[in-house]
């Protein structure tokens, strides 16, 4: 089995075991509403991962690749695992019934698999019961999902539509009535909720590229599945799907399949069965485009993305612009022939997600030089550190948060952004600028200039604080870091790229440290911490990139 793209080595899984914490969930026989969201024992998100049934859809796809004998083995394994899951997770008991969205994702994968391989369950009554109990669980907390104004309500509305549509075909009149009602409810909720959660430029409300991708994938699967059903999709839903796809395409790193990990990233992936690498964002764009072809259905789903790439040749080409700006969402991307630079602004339309205003991602020829960890955990206090300003490539004053946290997932009173835009200087070099103030009336003017093989990050800070830091978290593919002087280091990447990082400012720069940290999945990370005094209100950090050997 695979957790967040990493195998835990198990064949017959313990559905209530957290392999990352090496612990089994407590109180697994409790009613779902009696189980706490957060505890110190396990991360409930890890428990949820296998119970999303991505493996069920994967097995259904695999069965299409094999001859009859091997195909039947895949079908038997899929059937066995579903029945085993139900023994360990009876309806409405335990952590895997805790969340309506988790029931939704499980149901969507279940239905997709049955559409691909109809012989997995010949017992129509069993399938009807499975769908009906999931629809009931989703509806129980649908109002909560609406109040969250995030991916929950989208996934739950789509699950109601798909599950309701399938159940409406039941020979049992009671199930058929339940299905019709659920499908109509889901359609109405999606029609009213989705437009409110997408910016005018196409960004989804959670300020997270991973959750944006999740919503795009859910809508794509809805389009593919619904073509052979009675589901009627509103033209407005089709238009929003196109906007979401265009938005994500605009932020994919040039010449690659990846995108920066801006915002929360808990590993959620609805196209797990088709992606070799969870960092592949372009595949979501490709499948979204494929879903618009008249002949595309869930039954004709490609076995791998090589086929999608071939289909892509007959689809409109999506050309990445040299600049992309969504002020409502708070993201600016500027490109040249070598660099993709991303700058995070403030949260204008939706609630604050993380303290990442002023954060910058730098990518050189597809390699992340400095980037966002995009990390998140449901373990007790697990996400708080990763959401803080100190975990982003931005200015940290007095170690304080940029916003005021008033609940587990609720932050208010974030930075006020006056400027978020690109510019060109007299030499013709392109740059990005953000000017913002925080709730303590500190003012930060950050300008990022793109020159030939060099990035300059200039920070002007107006603050009376006694503690100011600039943090720059290095990318995942760092091979080594060698300190050259008190203000410069050489970073070597596995791709062969080397970067000379230099810091210049007044005499009051206290130190430039290389510190260790970890990301969400306990991988070692390194960060440059530049500590300055208030009297040094201007600091420039240079990232000089060399493809080969450095001279001098």
Short mmCIF file of C-alpha atoms in Angstrom, two decimals:
data_model
loop_
_atom_site.label_atom_id
_atom_site.label_comp_id
_atom_site.label_asym_id
_atom_site.label_seq_id
_atom_site.Cartn_x
_atom_site.Cartn_y
_atom_site.Cartn_z
CA UNK A 1 0.00 0.00 0.00
CA UNK A 2 1.07 3.57 -0.59
CA UNK A 3 0.86 6.59 1.72
CA UNK A 4 1.34 9.96 0.00
CA UNK A 5 3.24 8.12 -2.80
CA UNK A 6 5.44 6.20 -0.30
CA UNK A 7 4.97 2.45 0.21
CA UNK A 8 4.73 1.19 3.77
CA UNK A 9 5.56 -2.36 2.69
CA UNK A 10 2.17 -3.78 3.73
CA UNK A 11 0.02 -6.08 1.60
CA UNK A 12 -2.92 -6.60 3.92
CA UNK A 13 -3.15 -3.21 5.67
CA UNK A 14 -4.20 -2.39 9.18
CA UNK A 15 -6.75 0.28 8.32
CA UNK A 16 -6.36 1.96 11.73
CA UNK A 17 -2.55 2.10 11.89
CA UNK A 18 -0.41 5.21 11.39
CA UNK A 19 2.87 4.00 9.83
CA UNK A 20 4.55 7.39 10.21
CA UNK A 21 3.95 7.46 13.97
CA UNK A 22 4.10 3.64 14.28
CA UNK A 23 0.93 3.76 16.37
CA UNK A 24 -2.62 2.46 16.09
CA UNK A 25 -5.50 4.88 16.47
CA UNK A 26 -7.17 5.03 19.87
CA UNK A 27 -10.90 4.47 20.51
CA UNK A 28 -11.53 3.10 17.02
CA UNK A 29 -14.93 1.66 18.00
CA UNK A 30 -16.42 5.01 19.07
CA UNK A 31 -19.23 6.68 17.16
CA UNK A 32 -17.72 9.04 14.61
CA UNK A 33 -18.94 12.22 16.34
CA UNK A 34 -17.27 11.24 19.64
CA UNK A 35 -13.80 11.05 18.12
CA UNK A 36 -11.61 14.19 18.60
CA UNK A 37 -10.19 15.86 15.50
CA UNK A 38 -6.73 16.15 17.01
CA UNK A 39 -4.78 14.13 19.54
CA UNK A 40 -1.16 13.46 20.39
CA UNK A 41 -1.30 9.78 19.46
CA UNK A 42 -1.64 9.81 15.67
CA UNK A 43 -2.19 12.10 12.70
CA UNK A 44 -5.74 11.29 11.61
CA UNK A 45 -4.91 12.36 8.05
CA UNK A 46 -2.52 9.41 7.78
CA UNK A 47 -5.28 7.08 9.02
CA UNK A 48 -7.62 8.53 6.40
CA UNK A 49 -5.21 8.06 3.51
CA UNK A 50 -5.82 4.37 2.71
CA UNK A 51 -9.52 4.71 3.45
CA UNK A 52 -9.92 7.07 0.52
CA UNK A 53 -9.90 3.93 -1.68
CA UNK A 54 -7.41 5.23 -4.24
CA UNK A 55 -5.99 1.67 -4.33
CA UNK A 56 -9.45 0.37 -5.33
CA UNK A 57 -9.52 2.58 -8.39
CA UNK A 58 -5.89 1.69 -9.11
CA UNK A 59 -6.71 -2.04 -9.03
CA UNK A 60 -9.66 -1.48 -11.38
CA UNK A 61 -7.35 0.30 -13.81
CA UNK A 62 -4.73 -2.43 -13.49
CA UNK A 63 -7.31 -5.10 -14.30
CA UNK A 64 -7.69 -3.50 -17.74
CA UNK A 65 -4.01 -4.10 -18.47
CA UNK A 66 -3.97 -7.87 -17.90
CA UNK A 67 -5.19 -11.04 -19.57
CA UNK A 68 -8.12 -12.91 -18.07
CA UNK A 69 -6.31 -14.89 -15.31
CA UNK A 70 -4.31 -11.93 -13.97
CA UNK A 71 -7.31 -9.68 -14.41
CA UNK A 72 -9.42 -11.93 -12.22
CA UNK A 73 -6.74 -11.88 -9.49
CA UNK A 74 -6.83 -8.07 -9.45
CA UNK A 75 -10.62 -8.11 -9.19
CA UNK A 76 -10.55 -10.64 -6.33
CA UNK A 77 -7.97 -8.57 -4.46
CA UNK A 78 -10.05 -5.39 -4.88
CA UNK A 79 -13.16 -7.18 -3.64
CA UNK A 80 -11.33 -8.69 -0.66
CA UNK A 81 -9.85 -5.35 0.44
CA UNK A 82 -13.22 -3.57 0.35
CA UNK A 83 -14.85 -6.29 2.46
CA UNK A 84 -11.89 -6.30 4.86
CA UNK A 85 -12.17 -2.53 5.19
CA UNK A 86 -15.86 -2.79 6.09
CA UNK A 87 -15.09 -5.32 8.84
CA UNK A 88 -12.60 -2.91 10.43
CA UNK A 89 -14.73 0.18 9.74
CA UNK A 90 -18.42 -0.57 10.32
CA UNK A 91 -20.71 2.31 9.26
CA UNK A 92 -20.49 5.43 11.45
CA UNK A 93 -17.86 3.91 13.75
CA UNK A 94 -14.24 4.97 14.08
CA UNK A 95 -12.03 7.66 12.56
CA UNK A 96 -12.71 6.77 8.93
CA UNK A 97 -16.32 7.91 9.33
CA UNK A 98 -15.31 11.07 11.19
CA UNK A 99 -15.28 13.42 8.19
CA UNK A 100 -17.91 13.91 5.49
CA UNK A 101 -15.24 14.76 2.95
CA UNK A 102 -13.41 11.50 3.62
CA UNK A 103 -16.65 9.59 2.99
CA UNK A 104 -17.02 11.61 -0.22
CA UNK A 105 -13.55 10.85 -1.56
CA UNK A 106 -13.98 7.17 -0.73
CA UNK A 107 -17.34 7.04 -2.51
CA UNK A 108 -16.01 8.85 -5.59
CA UNK A 109 -13.11 6.40 -5.96
CA UNK A 110 -15.49 3.47 -5.37
CA UNK A 111 -17.83 4.64 -8.13
CA UNK A 112 -15.00 5.38 -10.57
CA UNK A 113 -13.62 1.88 -10.05
CA UNK A 114 -17.02 0.27 -10.66
CA UNK A 115 -17.44 2.29 -13.84
CA UNK A 116 -14.08 0.99 -15.08
CA UNK A 117 -14.52 -2.62 -13.94
CA UNK A 118 -18.19 -3.50 -13.58
CA UNK A 119 -17.56 -7.11 -12.51
CA UNK A 120 -15.86 -6.34 -9.19
CA UNK A 121 -19.16 -6.56 -7.32
CA UNK A 122 -21.93 -8.53 -8.96
CA UNK A 123 -24.15 -8.11 -5.89
CA UNK A 124 -26.20 -5.01 -6.75
CA UNK A 125 -27.70 -4.86 -3.27
CA UNK A 126 -24.26 -4.65 -1.66
CA UNK A 127 -23.29 -1.78 -3.97
CA UNK A 128 -26.56 0.03 -3.23
CA UNK A 129 -26.03 -0.34 0.53
CA UNK A 130 -22.43 0.90 0.30
CA UNK A 131 -23.49 3.99 -1.66
CA UNK A 132 -26.52 4.72 0.52
CA UNK A 133 -24.62 4.64 3.81
CA UNK A 134 -21.99 7.01 2.40
CA UNK A 135 -24.63 9.42 1.11
CA UNK A 136 -26.25 9.42 4.55
CA UNK A 137 -22.92 10.20 6.24
CA UNK A 138 -22.18 13.07 3.85
CA UNK A 139 -25.59 14.69 4.35
CA UNK A 140 -25.28 14.55 8.15
CA UNK A 141 -22.58 17.26 8.14
CA UNK A 142 -23.27 19.01 4.85
CA UNK A 143 -24.01 22.30 6.61
CA UNK A 144 -20.60 22.16 8.27
CA UNK A 145 -19.00 21.67 4.85
CA UNK A 146 -20.87 24.70 3.52
CA UNK A 147 -19.61 26.84 6.41
CA UNK A 148 -15.97 25.95 5.71
CA UNK A 149 -15.98 27.59 2.28
CA UNK A 150 -13.29 25.25 0.98
CA UNK A 151 -12.76 21.94 -0.81
CA UNK A 152 -15.06 20.07 1.61
CA UNK A 153 -18.27 21.36 0.09
CA UNK A 154 -17.05 20.73 -3.48
CA UNK A 155 -16.03 17.13 -2.85
CA UNK A 156 -19.22 16.41 -0.91
CA UNK A 157 -21.50 17.96 -3.53
CA UNK A 158 -19.81 15.92 -6.29
CA UNK A 159 -20.05 12.71 -4.23
CA UNK A 160 -23.78 13.34 -3.73
CA UNK A 161 -24.20 13.84 -7.48
CA UNK A 162 -22.26 10.73 -8.51
CA UNK A 163 -23.53 8.47 -5.73
CA UNK A 164 -27.07 9.71 -6.11
CA UNK A 165 -27.00 9.20 -9.87
CA UNK A 166 -25.81 5.60 -9.51
CA UNK A 167 -28.25 4.82 -6.67
CA UNK A 168 -31.20 6.28 -8.60
CA UNK A 169 -30.84 3.34 -11.02
CA UNK A 170 -31.43 0.82 -8.20
CA UNK A 171 -34.22 -1.71 -8.59
CA UNK A 172 -35.10 -1.03 -4.97
CA UNK A 173 -37.57 1.91 -4.96
CA UNK A 174 -36.32 3.12 -1.56
CA UNK A 175 -32.73 3.35 -2.79
CA UNK A 176 -33.84 4.92 -6.09
CA UNK A 177 -35.70 7.69 -4.25
CA UNK A 178 -32.70 8.30 -1.98
CA UNK A 179 -30.44 8.48 -5.01
CA UNK A 180 -32.59 10.98 -6.88
CA UNK A 181 -32.82 13.25 -3.85
CA UNK A 182 -29.06 13.09 -3.21
CA UNK A 183 -28.19 13.82 -6.84
CA UNK A 184 -30.49 16.85 -6.94
CA UNK A 185 -29.12 18.11 -3.63
CA UNK A 186 -25.52 17.76 -4.79
CA UNK A 187 -26.23 19.56 -8.07
CA UNK A 188 -27.88 22.48 -6.26
CA UNK A 189 -25.05 22.76 -3.72
CA UNK A 190 -22.32 22.69 -6.39
CA UNK A 191 -24.12 25.28 -8.50
CA UNK A 192 -24.38 27.74 -5.60
CA UNK A 193 -21.08 27.03 -3.82
CA UNK A 194 -18.45 26.72 -6.55
CA UNK A 195 -18.74 30.26 -8.02
CA UNK A 196 -18.27 31.77 -4.55
CA UNK A 197 -15.02 29.87 -3.99
CA UNK A 198 -13.12 30.78 -7.16
CA UNK A 199 -11.48 34.15 -7.79
CA UNK A 200 -12.25 36.03 -10.99
CA UNK A 201 -8.87 34.89 -12.35
CA UNK A 202 -9.52 31.25 -11.45
CA UNK A 203 -7.78 30.65 -8.12
CA UNK A 204 -9.49 28.42 -5.55
CA UNK A 205 -10.32 29.83 -2.13
CA UNK A 206 -7.84 27.92 0.05
CA UNK A 207 -4.66 29.66 -1.11
CA UNK A 208 -3.09 26.26 -1.78
CA UNK A 209 -1.92 24.88 -5.11
CA UNK A 210 -2.48 21.34 -3.89
CA UNK A 211 -6.09 21.99 -2.87
CA UNK A 212 -6.63 23.92 -6.10
CA UNK A 213 -5.45 20.82 -7.98
CA UNK A 214 -7.73 18.63 -5.86
CA UNK A 215 -10.81 20.66 -6.79
CA UNK A 216 -9.84 20.72 -10.48
CA UNK A 217 -9.39 16.92 -10.43
CA UNK A 218 -12.74 16.38 -8.71
CA UNK A 219 -14.53 18.43 -11.35
CA UNK A 220 -12.66 16.62 -14.12
CA UNK A 221 -13.73 13.23 -12.74
CA UNK A 222 -17.30 14.54 -12.47
CA UNK A 223 -17.22 15.51 -16.17
CA UNK A 224 -15.82 12.14 -17.24
CA UNK A 225 -18.26 10.10 -15.11
CA UNK A 226 -21.37 12.11 -15.88
CA UNK A 227 -21.28 11.70 -19.68
CA UNK A 228 -23.05 8.35 -19.50
CA UNK A 229 -25.48 9.35 -16.76
CA UNK A 230 -28.50 11.58 -16.37
CA UNK A 231 -26.42 14.25 -14.61
CA UNK A 232 -26.78 17.61 -16.34
CA UNK A 233 -23.93 20.04 -15.71
CA UNK A 234 -24.58 23.76 -15.69
CA UNK A 235 -22.61 25.81 -18.29
CA UNK A 236 -21.30 27.94 -15.41
CA UNK A 237 -19.66 24.84 -13.88
CA UNK A 238 -17.97 24.09 -17.21
CA UNK A 239 -16.65 27.65 -17.39
CA UNK A 240 -15.25 27.54 -13.87
CA UNK A 241 -13.56 24.21 -14.63
CA UNK A 242 -11.83 25.90 -17.57
CA UNK A 243 -10.73 28.83 -15.37
CA UNK A 244 -9.32 26.47 -12.73
CA UNK A 245 -7.37 24.60 -15.40
CA UNK A 246 -5.99 27.78 -17.00
CA UNK A 247 -4.98 29.13 -13.59
CA UNK A 248 -3.07 25.99 -12.62
CA UNK A 249 -1.45 25.77 -16.05
CA UNK A 250 -0.17 29.33 -15.60
CA UNK A 251 1.68 28.38 -12.41
CA UNK A 252 3.36 25.15 -13.54
CA UNK A 253 7.14 25.62 -13.60
CA UNK A 254 8.39 26.19 -17.16
CA UNK A 255 9.54 23.07 -18.99
CA UNK A 256 8.45 20.79 -16.16
CA UNK A 257 5.44 19.00 -14.71
CA UNK A 258 5.74 20.46 -11.19
CA UNK A 259 4.46 23.57 -9.43
CA UNK A 260 5.52 25.41 -6.28
CA UNK A 261 4.09 24.04 -3.02
CA UNK A 262 2.39 27.28 -2.05
CA UNK A 263 -0.07 26.92 0.81
CA UNK A 264 -1.17 23.84 2.74
CA UNK A 265 -0.25 20.49 1.22
CA UNK A 266 -1.41 17.40 3.10
CA UNK A 267 -0.69 14.99 0.24
CA UNK A 268 -4.28 14.87 -1.05
CA UNK A 269 -4.35 13.54 -4.60
CA UNK A 270 -7.42 12.33 -6.53
CA UNK A 271 -5.31 11.26 -9.55
CA UNK A 272 -3.05 9.08 -7.41
CA UNK A 273 -3.72 6.14 -9.72
CA UNK A 274 -2.38 7.93 -12.80
CA UNK A 275 0.55 9.90 -11.40
CA UNK A 276 3.99 8.41 -10.91
CA UNK A 277 4.98 11.46 -8.91
CA UNK A 278 2.59 13.39 -6.61
CA UNK A 279 4.44 16.61 -7.49
CA UNK A 280 3.17 16.25 -11.09
CA UNK A 281 0.67 19.10 -11.54
CA UNK A 282 0.67 19.19 -15.34
CA UNK A 283 -1.14 15.84 -15.46
CA UNK A 284 -4.18 17.51 -13.90
CA UNK A 285 -4.15 20.11 -16.66
CA UNK A 286 -3.86 17.41 -19.31
CA UNK A 287 -6.71 15.32 -17.94
CA UNK A 288 -8.89 18.42 -17.57
CA UNK A 289 -8.33 19.22 -21.24
CA UNK A 290 -8.94 15.59 -22.18
CA UNK A 291 -12.26 15.57 -20.31
CA UNK A 292 -13.60 18.21 -22.70
CA UNK A 293 -13.24 15.94 -25.71
CA UNK A 294 -16.63 14.69 -26.84
CA UNK A 295 -15.57 11.03 -26.80
CA UNK A 296 -13.93 11.12 -23.37
CA UNK A 297 -15.65 9.15 -20.57
CA UNK A 298 -14.56 7.51 -17.34
CA UNK A 299 -14.70 4.14 -19.16
CA UNK A 300 -12.21 5.44 -21.73
CA UNK A 301 -9.86 6.79 -19.09
CA UNK A 302 -6.26 6.40 -20.35
CA UNK A 303 -4.16 3.77 -18.64
CA UNK A 304 -1.28 6.22 -18.25
CA UNK A 305 -0.44 9.80 -19.02
CA UNK A 306 1.63 8.93 -22.07
CA UNK A 307 -1.71 8.46 -23.79
CA UNK A 308 -2.96 11.78 -22.44
CA UNK A 309 0.15 13.50 -23.74
CA UNK A 310 -0.55 12.08 -27.22
CA UNK A 311 -4.11 13.36 -27.01
CA UNK A 312 -2.75 16.72 -25.92
CA UNK A 313 -1.44 17.24 -29.45
CA UNK A 314 -4.99 17.68 -30.76
CA UNK A 315 -6.00 19.97 -27.91
CA UNK A 316 -5.41 23.73 -27.78
CA UNK A 317 -1.88 24.55 -26.70
CA UNK A 318 -1.62 26.19 -23.32
CA UNK A 319 1.22 28.70 -23.53
CA UNK A 320 2.65 30.02 -20.31
CA UNK A 321 2.77 33.79 -20.22
CA UNK A 322 5.90 35.57 -19.03
CA UNK A 323 3.79 37.08 -16.23
CA UNK A 324 0.75 35.90 -14.29
CA UNK A 325 -1.00 37.84 -11.52
CA UNK A 326 -4.05 37.01 -9.43
CA UNK A 327 -4.42 39.83 -6.91
CA UNK A 328 -7.47 38.34 -5.21
CA UNK A 329 -5.63 35.08 -4.54
CA UNK A 330 -2.35 36.88 -3.90
CA UNK A 331 0.16 35.34 -6.31
CA UNK A 332 2.48 36.83 -8.89
CA UNK A 333 4.67 34.77 -11.24
CA UNK A 334 7.33 36.24 -13.53
CA UNK A 335 9.45 34.18 -15.94
CA UNK A 336 12.40 34.60 -18.22
CA UNK A 337 14.31 32.02 -20.26
CA UNK A 338 15.79 30.38 -17.14
CA UNK A 339 13.91 31.52 -14.03
CA UNK A 340 10.39 31.10 -12.69
CA UNK A 341 9.90 33.39 -9.69
CA UNK A 342 6.73 33.31 -7.56
CA UNK A 343 5.72 35.95 -5.00
CA UNK A 344 2.90 35.57 -2.46
CA UNK A 345 0.73 38.54 -1.65
CA UNK A 346 -2.01 38.94 0.90
CA UNK A 347 -5.35 37.19 1.11
CA UNK A 348 -7.95 39.50 -0.39
CA UNK A 349 -11.14 37.52 -0.98
CA UNK A 350 -11.01 34.45 1.25
CA UNK A 351 -9.86 33.61 4.75
CA UNK A 352 -6.16 33.51 5.59
CA UNK A 353 -4.45 30.16 5.16
CA UNK A 354 -0.82 30.63 6.21
CA UNK A 355 1.53 33.41 7.30
CA UNK A 356 3.30 33.54 3.94
CA UNK A 357 2.84 37.13 2.76
CA UNK A 358 6.03 38.18 0.97
CA UNK A 359 7.12 34.57 0.46
CA UNK A 360 9.23 33.99 -2.68
CA UNK A 361 9.87 30.78 -4.62
CA UNK A 362 12.83 30.71 -7.04
CA UNK A 363 13.12 27.98 -9.70
CA UNK A 364 15.98 27.76 -12.19
CA UNK A 365 15.46 25.53 -15.24
CA UNK A 366 12.99 23.41 -13.32
CA UNK A 367 15.10 23.13 -10.15
CA UNK A 368 13.79 24.67 -6.91
CA UNK A 369 16.48 26.93 -5.44
CA UNK A 370 14.35 28.20 -2.56
CA UNK A 371 10.75 27.13 -2.01
CA UNK A 372 7.71 26.70 0.17
CA UNK A 373 7.38 23.44 2.09
CA UNK A 374 3.61 23.59 1.67
CA UNK A 375 3.31 21.37 4.71
CA UNK A 376 0.39 20.42 6.89
CA UNK A 377 -0.49 17.95 9.64
CA UNK A 378 -3.60 17.06 11.60
CA UNK A 379 -1.59 15.85 14.58
CA UNK A 380 -2.03 17.95 17.72
CA UNK A 381 -0.12 21.21 17.16
CA UNK A 382 1.38 19.58 14.09
CA UNK A 383 0.37 22.17 11.52
CA UNK A 384 1.00 25.32 13.52
CA UNK A 385 4.75 25.42 13.00
CA UNK A 386 4.46 24.84 9.25
CA UNK A 387 1.97 27.69 8.85
CA UNK A 388 4.18 30.27 10.58
CA UNK A 389 6.11 33.01 8.82
CA UNK A 390 9.38 31.41 9.95
CA UNK A 391 8.54 28.43 7.73
CA UNK A 392 8.35 30.61 4.63
CA UNK A 393 10.83 32.65 2.62
CA UNK A 394 9.79 35.97 4.07
CA UNK A 395 10.55 38.54 6.76
CA UNK A 396 9.96 37.48 10.38
CA UNK A 397 9.67 40.24 13.01
CA UNK A 398 9.99 39.37 16.71
CA UNK A 399 9.24 35.76 15.78
CA UNK A 400 5.58 36.80 15.53
CA UNK A 401 2.84 35.53 13.24
CA UNK A 402 1.71 37.77 10.43
CA UNK A 403 -1.91 37.14 11.38
CA UNK A 404 -3.88 36.46 14.54
CA UNK A 405 -4.91 32.84 15.02
CA UNK A 406 -8.33 32.54 16.66
CA UNK A 407 -9.09 28.89 15.89
CA UNK A 408 -7.55 25.71 14.60
CA UNK A 409 -8.07 26.72 10.98
CA UNK A 410 -9.04 30.37 11.37
CA UNK A 411 -6.73 33.37 11.15
CA UNK A 412 -7.72 37.03 11.01
CA UNK A 413 -6.10 40.45 10.79
CA UNK A 414 -3.46 39.52 8.22
CA UNK A 415 -1.03 41.83 6.41
CA UNK A 416 -2.35 44.68 4.31
CA UNK A 417 -0.86 44.68 0.82
CA UNK A 418 -0.48 48.03 -0.92
CA UNK A 419 1.48 46.86 -3.95
CA UNK A 420 1.79 43.47 -5.66
CA UNK A 421 3.03 43.85 -9.22
CA UNK A 422 5.86 43.41 -11.70
CA UNK A 423 8.15 46.18 -12.97
CA UNK A 424 11.07 46.87 -15.29
CA UNK A 425 14.06 48.95 -14.24
CA UNK A 426 16.12 51.28 -16.43
CA UNK A 427 18.38 48.43 -17.54
CA UNK A 428 15.37 46.49 -18.81
CA UNK A 429 15.54 43.82 -16.11
CA UNK A 430 12.18 42.53 -14.97
CA UNK A 431 11.24 42.33 -11.31
CA UNK A 432 8.51 41.65 -8.79
CA UNK A 433 7.48 43.91 -5.89
CA UNK A 434 5.33 43.64 -2.81
CA UNK A 435 4.75 46.42 -0.29
CA UNK A 436 2.82 45.46 2.81
CA UNK A 437 2.32 46.24 6.50
CA UNK A 438 1.47 43.92 9.36
CA UNK A 439 -0.84 44.31 12.36
CA UNK A 440 2.05 45.76 14.42
CA UNK A 441 2.53 48.56 11.83
CA UNK A 442 5.82 47.19 10.50
CA UNK A 443 6.32 48.02 6.83
CA UNK A 444 8.11 45.73 4.38
CA UNK A 445 9.09 46.61 0.83
CA UNK A 446 10.42 43.53 -1.01
CA UNK A 447 11.71 43.73 -4.58
CA UNK A 448 12.99 40.75 -6.55
CA UNK A 449 15.02 41.51 -9.64
CA UNK A 450 15.69 38.90 -12.33
CA UNK A 451 18.99 39.39 -14.13
CA UNK A 452 21.12 37.04 -16.22
CA UNK A 453 21.69 33.93 -14.08
CA UNK A 454 21.09 35.99 -10.95
CA UNK A 455 18.25 36.89 -8.60
CA UNK A 456 18.48 39.92 -6.31
CA UNK A 457 16.08 40.12 -3.35
CA UNK A 458 16.06 43.59 -1.86
CA UNK A 459 14.26 44.12 1.45
CA UNK A 460 13.57 47.49 3.05
CA UNK A 461 12.11 47.04 6.54
CA UNK A 462 10.64 49.80 8.69
CA UNK A 463 10.43 48.47 12.23
CA UNK A 464 11.58 49.27 15.75
CA UNK A 465 11.79 45.61 16.63
CA UNK A 466 14.92 44.20 18.27
CA UNK A 467 14.59 40.93 16.34
CA UNK A 468 14.29 40.72 12.55
CA UNK A 469 15.05 37.66 10.45
CA UNK A 470 14.96 36.79 6.78
CA UNK A 471 14.48 33.10 6.07
CA UNK A 472 15.23 31.28 2.83
CA UNK A 473 14.33 27.57 2.81
CA UNK A 474 16.37 25.60 0.29
CA UNK A 475 14.80 23.30 -2.30
CA UNK A 476 14.47 19.52 -1.99
CA UNK A 477 17.35 18.56 -4.30
CA UNK A 478 20.21 20.19 -2.36
CA UNK A 479 23.35 18.03 -2.37
CA UNK A 480 25.61 20.14 -0.15
CA UNK A 481 26.06 23.62 1.33
CA UNK A 482 29.54 25.04 1.87
CA UNK A 483 30.12 28.24 3.80
CA UNK A 484 32.52 30.60 2.02
CA UNK A 485 32.44 33.56 4.41
CA UNK A 486 30.25 35.04 7.14
CA UNK A 487 27.89 36.35 4.47
CA UNK A 488 28.09 33.84 1.62
CA UNK A 489 27.68 30.13 0.92
CA UNK A 490 27.76 27.84 -2.10
CA UNK A 491 24.77 25.52 -2.58
CA UNK A 492 25.19 22.45 -4.80
CA UNK A 493 22.16 20.71 -6.30
CA UNK A 494 21.86 17.14 -7.58
CA UNK A 495 21.22 18.43 -11.10
CA UNK A 496 24.72 19.93 -11.24
CA UNK A 497 23.55 23.49 -10.65
CA UNK A 498 25.55 25.49 -8.11
CA UNK A 499 24.33 28.67 -6.43
CA UNK A 500 26.42 31.32 -4.70
CA UNK A 501 24.23 32.96 -2.04
CA UNK A 502 25.52 36.33 -0.80
CA UNK A 503 24.09 38.83 1.66
CA UNK A 504 24.90 42.54 1.63
CA UNK A 505 23.68 45.30 3.93
CA UNK A 506 24.85 47.63 6.66
CA UNK A 507 27.34 46.77 9.38
CA UNK A 508 24.49 45.77 11.69
CA UNK A 509 23.85 42.38 10.09
CA UNK A 510 24.42 40.13 13.08
CA UNK A 511 24.89 36.81 11.33
CA UNK A 512 23.98 34.61 8.43
CA UNK A 513 23.32 31.09 9.70
CA UNK A 514 22.57 27.81 8.02
CA UNK A 515 20.07 26.00 10.22
CA UNK A 516 18.42 22.59 10.03
CA UNK A 517 14.71 21.88 10.00
CA UNK A 518 12.27 19.24 8.81
CA UNK A 519 9.35 19.21 6.46
CA UNK A 520 5.92 17.59 6.89
CA UNK A 521 7.28 14.14 6.04
CA UNK A 522 10.28 14.38 8.38
CA UNK A 523 12.76 15.01 5.58
CA UNK A 524 15.72 17.14 6.58
CA UNK A 525 15.58 20.70 5.28
CA UNK A 526 18.07 23.55 5.48
CA UNK A 527 17.37 27.25 5.82
CA UNK A 528 19.45 30.43 5.60
CA UNK A 529 18.60 32.69 8.53
CA UNK A 530 19.74 36.30 8.14
CA UNK A 531 19.53 38.17 11.45
CA UNK A 532 19.65 41.98 11.42
CA UNK A 533 19.17 44.95 13.74
CA UNK A 534 16.52 47.65 13.20
CA UNK A 535 19.20 50.19 12.23
CA UNK A 536 19.99 48.04 9.20
CA UNK A 537 16.75 48.55 7.34
CA UNK A 538 18.01 47.55 3.89
CA UNK A 539 19.34 44.10 3.02
CA UNK A 540 20.02 42.53 -0.39
CA UNK A 541 20.31 38.78 -0.87
CA UNK A 542 21.85 37.51 -4.10
CA UNK A 543 21.36 34.07 -5.65
CA UNK A 544 23.99 33.68 -8.41
CA UNK A 545 23.38 30.51 -10.42
CA UNK A 546 26.06 28.52 -12.29
CA UNK A 547 25.25 25.59 -14.57
CA UNK A 548 28.82 24.27 -14.52
CA UNK A 549 32.01 24.95 -12.62
CA UNK A 550 32.34 28.26 -10.81
CA UNK A 551 35.33 30.35 -11.73
CA UNK A 552 37.21 32.63 -9.42
#
